[in-house]
């Protein structure tokens, strides 16, 4: 039995599947990951949340990165892995997609927004840090070009991309939803995460602890491999396309 056969069998026999995705699924769309050689943080230092709040210069630098697409998180297209997940969501096999990614590619591939849980936020739009008002990035571009300190037109709070920065509190509602999905699923499928960034990386282990089967598909080994029922080191897009064809 091939790896694809084994994974297809696990998905077929599961009543409720939760998927947990990391940077490895989006690198296949050309989006760089964070920590590997050549990744985002090897090219530029992250801007700490506290520095963003305290310093106009840091805010200006952050917005320049956004509008110059320095990090490369936006503007890519979903790949075969995203579309395979979307197909399984549409078929009712996957109940939720918990993602560490901020690129919006799960939604772009057709997964309904209500079934995507973004534990590290989203880089495709911005929010007021005070009142939570959503802003589309292009609506803010002229203010950046005019060298404004970009603040909310409703409450004058600072506006920032909707990503969770270093030093910023994790989103409570999303983390609660992710933990709930971990407790409800009977199969936790990790795709493309190194599983080193906590507290998010604790979610798959919670599912395993509560009795779910646990499968990891990643190009390299992870520290959680010993806890998994199935580990496959492979490219996600080709593998998941193969799996969907077996269901």
mmCIF file of C-alpha atoms in Angstrom:
data_model
loop_
_atom_site.group_PDB
_atom_site.id
_atom_site.type_symbol
_atom_site.label_atom_id
_atom_site.label_comp_id
_atom_site.label_asym_id
_atom_site.label_seq_id
_atom_site.Cartn_x
_atom_site.Cartn_y
_atom_site.Cartn_z
ATOM 1 C CA UNK A 1 0.000 0.000 0.000
ATOM 2 C CA UNK A 2 1.411 3.415 -0.981
ATOM 3 C CA UNK A 3 1.521 6.460 1.292
ATOM 4 C CA UNK A 4 -1.314 7.974 -0.745
ATOM 5 C CA UNK A 5 -3.391 4.805 -0.268
ATOM 6 C CA UNK A 6 -2.802 4.851 3.495
ATOM 7 C CA UNK A 7 -3.737 8.525 3.851
ATOM 8 C CA UNK A 8 -6.801 8.104 1.631
ATOM 9 C CA UNK A 9 -7.894 5.179 3.827
ATOM 10 C CA UNK A 10 -7.529 7.315 6.970
ATOM 11 C CA UNK A 11 -9.547 10.163 5.460
ATOM 12 C CA UNK A 12 -12.203 7.815 4.073
ATOM 13 C CA UNK A 13 -12.754 6.206 7.478
ATOM 14 C CA UNK A 14 -12.749 9.430 9.483
ATOM 15 C CA UNK A 15 -16.015 11.087 10.478
ATOM 16 C CA UNK A 16 -14.553 14.563 10.999
ATOM 17 C CA UNK A 17 -11.174 15.724 9.666
ATOM 18 C CA UNK A 18 -9.376 18.861 10.792
ATOM 19 C CA UNK A 19 -6.491 20.123 8.673
ATOM 20 C CA UNK A 20 -3.605 22.151 10.117
ATOM 21 C CA UNK A 21 -1.457 23.926 7.532
ATOM 22 C CA UNK A 22 1.862 25.751 7.672
ATOM 23 C CA UNK A 23 4.253 27.530 5.345
ATOM 24 C CA UNK A 24 5.182 24.314 3.513
ATOM 25 C CA UNK A 25 1.901 24.211 1.623
ATOM 26 C CA UNK A 26 2.333 27.770 0.342
ATOM 27 C CA UNK A 27 5.982 27.496 -0.684
ATOM 28 C CA UNK A 28 4.625 25.452 -3.579
ATOM 29 C CA UNK A 29 2.886 28.681 -4.690
ATOM 30 C CA UNK A 30 6.170 30.581 -4.508
ATOM 31 C CA UNK A 31 5.551 32.173 -1.110
ATOM 32 C CA UNK A 32 8.732 32.081 1.021
ATOM 33 C CA UNK A 33 8.649 30.494 4.436
ATOM 34 C CA UNK A 34 9.885 32.267 7.536
ATOM 35 C CA UNK A 35 12.832 30.468 9.059
ATOM 36 C CA UNK A 36 14.716 28.445 6.478
ATOM 37 C CA UNK A 37 17.800 29.760 4.655
ATOM 38 C CA UNK A 38 16.469 32.210 2.103
ATOM 39 C CA UNK A 39 13.224 32.594 4.066
ATOM 40 C CA UNK A 40 11.634 35.899 5.043
ATOM 41 C CA UNK A 41 13.472 36.394 8.331
ATOM 42 C CA UNK A 42 16.877 35.651 6.777
ATOM 43 C CA UNK A 43 16.359 38.671 4.519
ATOM 44 C CA UNK A 44 14.867 41.175 6.967
ATOM 45 C CA UNK A 45 14.269 41.461 10.680
ATOM 46 C CA UNK A 46 10.690 41.138 11.894
ATOM 47 C CA UNK A 47 9.169 44.303 13.316
ATOM 48 C CA UNK A 48 8.071 43.665 16.879
ATOM 49 C CA UNK A 49 4.505 44.607 17.746
ATOM 50 C CA UNK A 50 5.636 46.868 20.568
ATOM 51 C CA UNK A 51 7.975 48.720 18.192
ATOM 52 C CA UNK A 52 5.192 49.146 15.634
ATOM 53 C CA UNK A 53 2.969 50.711 18.275
ATOM 54 C CA UNK A 54 5.691 52.929 19.759
ATOM 55 C CA UNK A 55 7.527 54.188 16.677
ATOM 56 C CA UNK A 56 6.210 56.066 13.652
ATOM 57 C CA UNK A 57 9.384 55.127 11.786
ATOM 58 C CA UNK A 58 8.752 51.427 12.424
ATOM 59 C CA UNK A 59 5.153 51.817 11.292
ATOM 60 C CA UNK A 60 6.371 53.509 8.124
ATOM 61 C CA UNK A 61 8.825 50.663 7.532
ATOM 62 C CA UNK A 62 6.081 48.090 8.073
ATOM 63 C CA UNK A 63 3.740 49.768 5.580
ATOM 64 C CA UNK A 64 6.554 50.096 3.045
ATOM 65 C CA UNK A 65 7.075 46.343 3.278
ATOM 66 C CA UNK A 66 3.345 45.832 2.728
ATOM 67 C CA UNK A 67 2.993 48.008 -0.356
ATOM 68 C CA UNK A 68 6.321 46.925 -1.877
ATOM 69 C CA UNK A 69 5.405 43.283 -1.149
ATOM 70 C CA UNK A 70 8.825 42.825 0.410
ATOM 71 C CA UNK A 71 7.818 39.732 2.383
ATOM 72 C CA UNK A 72 6.089 38.140 -0.611
ATOM 73 C CA UNK A 73 3.079 36.935 1.381
ATOM 74 C CA UNK A 74 0.427 38.274 -0.977
ATOM 75 C CA UNK A 75 -0.182 38.120 -4.716
ATOM 76 C CA UNK A 76 0.367 34.379 -5.213
ATOM 77 C CA UNK A 77 -2.111 31.826 -6.559
ATOM 78 C CA UNK A 78 -3.326 28.674 -4.786
ATOM 79 C CA UNK A 79 -1.597 25.447 -5.778
ATOM 80 C CA UNK A 80 -2.683 21.833 -6.129
ATOM 81 C CA UNK A 81 -2.464 21.283 -2.353
ATOM 82 C CA UNK A 82 -4.862 24.160 -1.637
ATOM 83 C CA UNK A 83 -7.293 22.943 -4.298
ATOM 84 C CA UNK A 84 -7.192 19.386 -2.963
ATOM 85 C CA UNK A 85 -8.115 20.650 0.496
ATOM 86 C CA UNK A 86 -10.905 22.795 -0.960
ATOM 87 C CA UNK A 87 -12.276 19.757 -2.796
ATOM 88 C CA UNK A 88 -12.308 17.712 0.414
ATOM 89 C CA UNK A 89 -14.011 20.568 2.280
ATOM 90 C CA UNK A 90 -16.654 20.781 -0.465
ATOM 91 C CA UNK A 91 -17.178 17.023 -0.252
ATOM 92 C CA UNK A 92 -17.793 17.289 3.495
ATOM 93 C CA UNK A 93 -14.697 15.285 4.497
ATOM 94 C CA UNK A 94 -12.802 18.223 6.016
ATOM 95 C CA UNK A 95 -14.674 20.222 8.639
ATOM 96 C CA UNK A 96 -12.136 22.968 9.222
ATOM 97 C CA UNK A 97 -8.785 24.305 8.037
ATOM 98 C CA UNK A 98 -6.614 25.668 10.831
ATOM 99 C CA UNK A 99 -3.749 27.610 9.300
ATOM 100 C CA UNK A 100 -0.598 29.346 10.450
ATOM 101 C CA UNK A 101 -0.387 31.035 7.048
ATOM 102 C CA UNK A 102 -1.380 34.647 6.413
ATOM 103 C CA UNK A 103 -1.685 34.487 2.607
ATOM 104 C CA UNK A 104 -5.464 33.955 2.200
ATOM 105 C CA UNK A 105 -4.807 31.106 -0.268
ATOM 106 C CA UNK A 106 -7.232 28.673 1.368
ATOM 107 C CA UNK A 107 -10.078 31.136 0.815
ATOM 108 C CA UNK A 108 -8.802 31.895 -2.692
ATOM 109 C CA UNK A 109 -8.913 28.178 -3.520
ATOM 110 C CA UNK A 110 -12.582 27.963 -2.550
ATOM 111 C CA UNK A 111 -12.668 27.079 1.154
ATOM 112 C CA UNK A 112 -15.463 29.123 2.769
ATOM 113 C CA UNK A 113 -14.119 31.777 5.113
ATOM 114 C CA UNK A 114 -16.193 30.369 7.974
ATOM 115 C CA UNK A 115 -14.237 27.101 7.775
ATOM 116 C CA UNK A 116 -10.779 28.712 7.816
ATOM 117 C CA UNK A 117 -9.274 29.444 11.238
ATOM 118 C CA UNK A 118 -6.318 31.827 10.923
ATOM 119 C CA UNK A 119 -4.301 31.581 14.127
ATOM 120 C CA UNK A 120 -1.618 33.982 12.859
ATOM 121 C CA UNK A 121 -3.924 36.397 11.084
ATOM 122 C CA UNK A 122 -4.137 37.517 7.458
ATOM 123 C CA UNK A 123 -1.818 39.743 5.398
ATOM 124 C CA UNK A 124 -4.350 40.567 2.681
ATOM 125 C CA UNK A 125 -6.174 43.274 4.655
ATOM 126 C CA UNK A 126 -5.675 45.543 7.678
ATOM 127 C CA UNK A 127 -7.486 46.236 10.937
ATOM 128 C CA UNK A 128 -7.633 49.010 13.495
ATOM 129 C CA UNK A 129 -5.829 47.870 16.631
ATOM 130 C CA UNK A 130 -8.346 49.768 18.750
ATOM 131 C CA UNK A 131 -11.845 49.208 17.340
ATOM 132 C CA UNK A 132 -11.166 46.316 14.947
ATOM 133 C CA UNK A 133 -12.493 48.086 11.841
ATOM 134 C CA UNK A 134 -11.367 46.278 8.670
ATOM 135 C CA UNK A 135 -9.581 48.174 5.890
ATOM 136 C CA UNK A 136 -8.670 46.922 2.428
ATOM 137 C CA UNK A 137 -4.991 47.531 1.676
ATOM 138 C CA UNK A 138 -5.528 49.411 -1.583
ATOM 139 C CA UNK A 139 -7.778 51.878 0.240
ATOM 140 C CA UNK A 140 -4.764 52.776 2.400
ATOM 141 C CA UNK A 141 -2.161 53.067 -0.352
ATOM 142 C CA UNK A 142 -2.701 56.783 -1.033
ATOM 143 C CA UNK A 143 -2.210 57.567 2.650
ATOM 144 C CA UNK A 144 1.071 55.647 2.646
ATOM 145 C CA UNK A 145 2.181 57.458 -0.509
ATOM 146 C CA UNK A 146 1.380 60.753 1.232
ATOM 147 C CA UNK A 147 3.587 59.690 4.180
ATOM 148 C CA UNK A 148 0.657 59.752 6.602
ATOM 149 C CA UNK A 149 0.684 57.908 9.905
ATOM 150 C CA UNK A 150 -2.148 55.550 8.993
ATOM 151 C CA UNK A 151 -4.846 55.710 11.653
ATOM 152 C CA UNK A 152 -8.512 54.737 11.875
ATOM 153 C CA UNK A 153 -11.017 57.245 10.473
ATOM 154 C CA UNK A 154 -13.510 56.173 13.126
ATOM 155 C CA UNK A 155 -11.521 56.092 16.382
ATOM 156 C CA UNK A 156 -7.994 57.354 15.408
ATOM 157 C CA UNK A 157 -6.470 54.046 16.546
ATOM 158 C CA UNK A 158 -3.425 52.667 14.736
ATOM 159 C CA UNK A 159 -4.082 50.510 11.677
ATOM 160 C CA UNK A 160 -1.947 47.446 11.022
ATOM 161 C CA UNK A 161 -2.126 44.489 8.688
ATOM 162 C CA UNK A 162 -4.267 41.762 10.193
ATOM 163 C CA UNK A 163 -1.271 39.490 10.781
ATOM 164 C CA UNK A 164 -0.166 38.551 14.290
ATOM 165 C CA UNK A 165 3.262 40.134 14.782
ATOM 166 C CA UNK A 166 6.031 39.002 17.111
ATOM 167 C CA UNK A 167 5.106 40.230 20.572
ATOM 168 C CA UNK A 168 1.408 40.538 19.748
ATOM 169 C CA UNK A 169 -1.168 38.506 21.648
ATOM 170 C CA UNK A 170 -2.589 35.476 19.857
ATOM 171 C CA UNK A 171 -6.214 35.928 18.706
ATOM 172 C CA UNK A 172 -8.294 34.434 21.494
ATOM 173 C CA UNK A 173 -11.383 33.602 19.445
ATOM 174 C CA UNK A 174 -9.404 31.813 16.735
ATOM 175 C CA UNK A 175 -7.341 29.848 19.226
ATOM 176 C CA UNK A 176 -10.517 28.782 21.027
ATOM 177 C CA UNK A 177 -12.074 27.680 17.718
ATOM 178 C CA UNK A 178 -8.924 25.770 16.800
ATOM 179 C CA UNK A 179 -8.893 23.990 20.160
ATOM 180 C CA UNK A 180 -12.571 23.137 19.754
ATOM 181 C CA UNK A 181 -11.919 21.638 16.311
ATOM 182 C CA UNK A 182 -9.040 19.632 17.778
ATOM 183 C CA UNK A 183 -11.408 18.218 20.378
ATOM 184 C CA UNK A 184 -14.120 17.350 17.823
ATOM 185 C CA UNK A 185 -12.069 15.768 15.039
ATOM 186 C CA UNK A 186 -11.140 12.106 14.781
ATOM 187 C CA UNK A 187 -8.332 12.803 12.286
ATOM 188 C CA UNK A 188 -5.875 15.696 12.524
ATOM 189 C CA UNK A 189 -4.007 16.144 9.245
ATOM 190 C CA UNK A 190 -0.936 18.410 9.335
ATOM 191 C CA UNK A 191 0.242 19.713 5.963
ATOM 192 C CA UNK A 192 3.479 21.638 5.588
ATOM 193 C CA UNK A 193 4.125 22.766 9.150
ATOM 194 C CA UNK A 194 7.414 22.357 10.982
ATOM 195 C CA UNK A 195 5.347 22.354 14.194
ATOM 196 C CA UNK A 196 7.811 24.493 16.125
ATOM 197 C CA UNK A 197 5.810 27.707 16.600
ATOM 198 C CA UNK A 198 3.765 27.556 19.774
ATOM 199 C CA UNK A 199 1.088 27.888 21.016
ATOM 200 C CA UNK A 200 -0.363 27.056 17.573
ATOM 201 C CA UNK A 201 1.780 23.919 17.206
ATOM 202 C CA UNK A 202 0.137 22.494 20.322
ATOM 203 C CA UNK A 203 -3.200 22.144 18.523
ATOM 204 C CA UNK A 204 -2.393 18.887 16.646
ATOM 205 C CA UNK A 205 -1.002 17.363 19.831
ATOM 206 C CA UNK A 206 -4.241 18.269 21.623
ATOM 207 C CA UNK A 207 -6.228 16.360 19.018
ATOM 208 C CA UNK A 208 -3.958 13.331 19.420
ATOM 209 C CA UNK A 209 -4.233 13.504 23.206
ATOM 210 C CA UNK A 210 -8.037 13.510 22.915
ATOM 211 C CA UNK A 211 -8.027 10.372 20.778
ATOM 212 C CA UNK A 212 -7.826 11.544 17.165
ATOM 213 C CA UNK A 213 -5.571 9.920 14.613
ATOM 214 C CA UNK A 214 -2.658 12.147 13.664
ATOM 215 C CA UNK A 215 -0.979 12.375 10.256
ATOM 216 C CA UNK A 216 1.896 14.672 9.261
ATOM 217 C CA UNK A 217 2.820 15.477 5.668
ATOM 218 C CA UNK A 218 5.913 17.680 5.474
ATOM 219 C CA UNK A 219 9.085 17.765 3.407
ATOM 220 C CA UNK A 220 11.289 17.429 6.501
ATOM 221 C CA UNK A 221 10.903 15.648 9.803
ATOM 222 C CA UNK A 222 9.267 17.421 12.731
ATOM 223 C CA UNK A 223 9.638 17.060 16.475
ATOM 224 C CA UNK A 224 6.079 15.723 16.595
ATOM 225 C CA UNK A 225 6.744 12.819 14.217
ATOM 226 C CA UNK A 226 7.043 10.296 17.085
ATOM 227 C CA UNK A 227 3.469 11.141 18.140
ATOM 228 C CA UNK A 228 1.964 10.710 14.671
ATOM 229 C CA UNK A 229 0.167 7.643 13.326
ATOM 230 C CA UNK A 230 1.420 8.426 9.823
ATOM 231 C CA UNK A 231 4.372 10.544 8.616
ATOM 232 C CA UNK A 232 4.953 11.249 4.926
ATOM 233 C CA UNK A 233 7.910 13.349 3.750
ATOM 234 C CA UNK A 234 6.766 14.599 0.348
ATOM 235 C CA UNK A 235 5.573 17.569 -1.696
ATOM 236 C CA UNK A 236 2.015 18.340 -0.616
ATOM 237 C CA UNK A 237 0.380 19.264 -3.921
ATOM 238 C CA UNK A 238 1.162 16.052 -5.842
ATOM 239 C CA UNK A 239 0.483 13.841 -2.824
ATOM 240 C CA UNK A 240 -2.894 15.405 -1.941
ATOM 241 C CA UNK A 241 -3.991 15.363 -5.587
ATOM 242 C CA UNK A 242 -3.162 11.663 -5.601
ATOM 243 C CA UNK A 243 -5.073 11.133 -2.347
ATOM 244 C CA UNK A 244 -8.197 12.912 -3.593
ATOM 245 C CA UNK A 245 -8.155 10.684 -6.674
ATOM 246 C CA UNK A 246 -8.319 7.629 -4.402
ATOM 247 C CA UNK A 247 -11.363 8.725 -2.389
#
